[in-house]
């Protein structure tokens, strides 16, 4: 069976990595670590183009939610010519085995608030025939390699790979989470951007990966846990993992 080639395989373009986070705390340190950094403002966002540990990179904050993330991913590809995209950020846990401080890498992503039933099955992105949008296996595996090396030095944190759900809601309600989990077995984490980036990358033929550090349990304590976590842990994790990823890539 013939497999579809990605854009950069077809054009033979050298790698240019797009790195998206929703919030400044999720990406802190990376911009400062960039060499030859140049800032470009477009569509109310700041895109920083430069070298991260020898990898040609464009880093940007998307802001929160699916539309914001889709707009940012599209711009990275169409205007800044990125060939690969990584999303790094935090998420709520959707599984008892996934704890605050653990890391989840998406195997696939679903827009958990997409529901055009009965015209299309619940969760299907209409007219694509897909509900679970797969991430790029090669990129995700390299990211997982970097994450597990990083986590070896973090006491007790575990790396998980599986389904991430995205929707335009901050989930802080155990009942709502349980309902989602029963409709989407295998759901490991909930957030607000990943599956939108997945749809854009799927449609534009761009390999992508999504990595999320768990900041809260998507229950009634989520807002308080989230606020404490993003300030203290999120950027340290993102920085440590992306550094290892880029160094391995450039080696
Ligand atoms: N109060 C924050 C808003 C954060 S929204 C502020 O003012 O900045 C939560 C962000 O973290 C989103 O980008 C989302 O992707 C992720 N996230 C973390 N925990 C989440 C949860 N329980 N439900 C949904 N998204 C969550």
Tab-separated table of C-alpha atoms in Angstrom, residues 14 18 25 39 42 47-48 59 62-63 84 116 118 125 136 144-145 158 161 163 176 181 198 201 209-210 230 238 251:
chain	number	residue	atom	x	y	z
A	14	UNK	CA	14.920	21.252	5.291
A	18	UNK	CA	7.084	25.199	14.748
A	25	UNK	CA	4.236	29.953	31.254
A	39	UNK	CA	10.445	38.634	16.103
A	42	UNK	CA	1.240	38.780	12.611
A	47	UNK	CA	6.352	34.582	16.068
A	48	UNK	CA	10.027	34.226	17.053
A	59	UNK	CA	8.055	29.622	18.495
A	62	UNK	CA	-1.406	30.641	20.296
A	63	UNK	CA	-3.538	31.804	23.224
A	84	UNK	CA	6.848	20.054	11.526
A	116	UNK	CA	-22.928	17.241	14.481
A	118	UNK	CA	-27.361	12.871	13.861
A	125	UNK	CA	-14.986	16.169	12.171
A	136	UNK	CA	2.907	11.627	13.593
A	144	UNK	CA	8.760	10.413	23.930
A	145	UNK	CA	12.468	9.505	23.921
A	158	UNK	CA	5.410	8.809	34.408
A	161	UNK	CA	0.930	7.794	25.352
A	163	UNK	CA	-5.786	9.767	23.434
A	176	UNK	CA	-18.648	16.097	33.192
A	181	UNK	CA	-14.532	9.427	29.599
A	198	UNK	CA	-4.143	18.098	14.647
A	201	UNK	CA	-1.759	19.506	10.291
A	209	UNK	CA	3.136	15.920	17.966
A	210	UNK	CA	1.418	17.102	21.147
A	230	UNK	CA	1.732	26.431	35.498
A	238	UNK	CA	8.757	22.057	28.476
A	251	UNK	CA	23.015	15.293	16.488
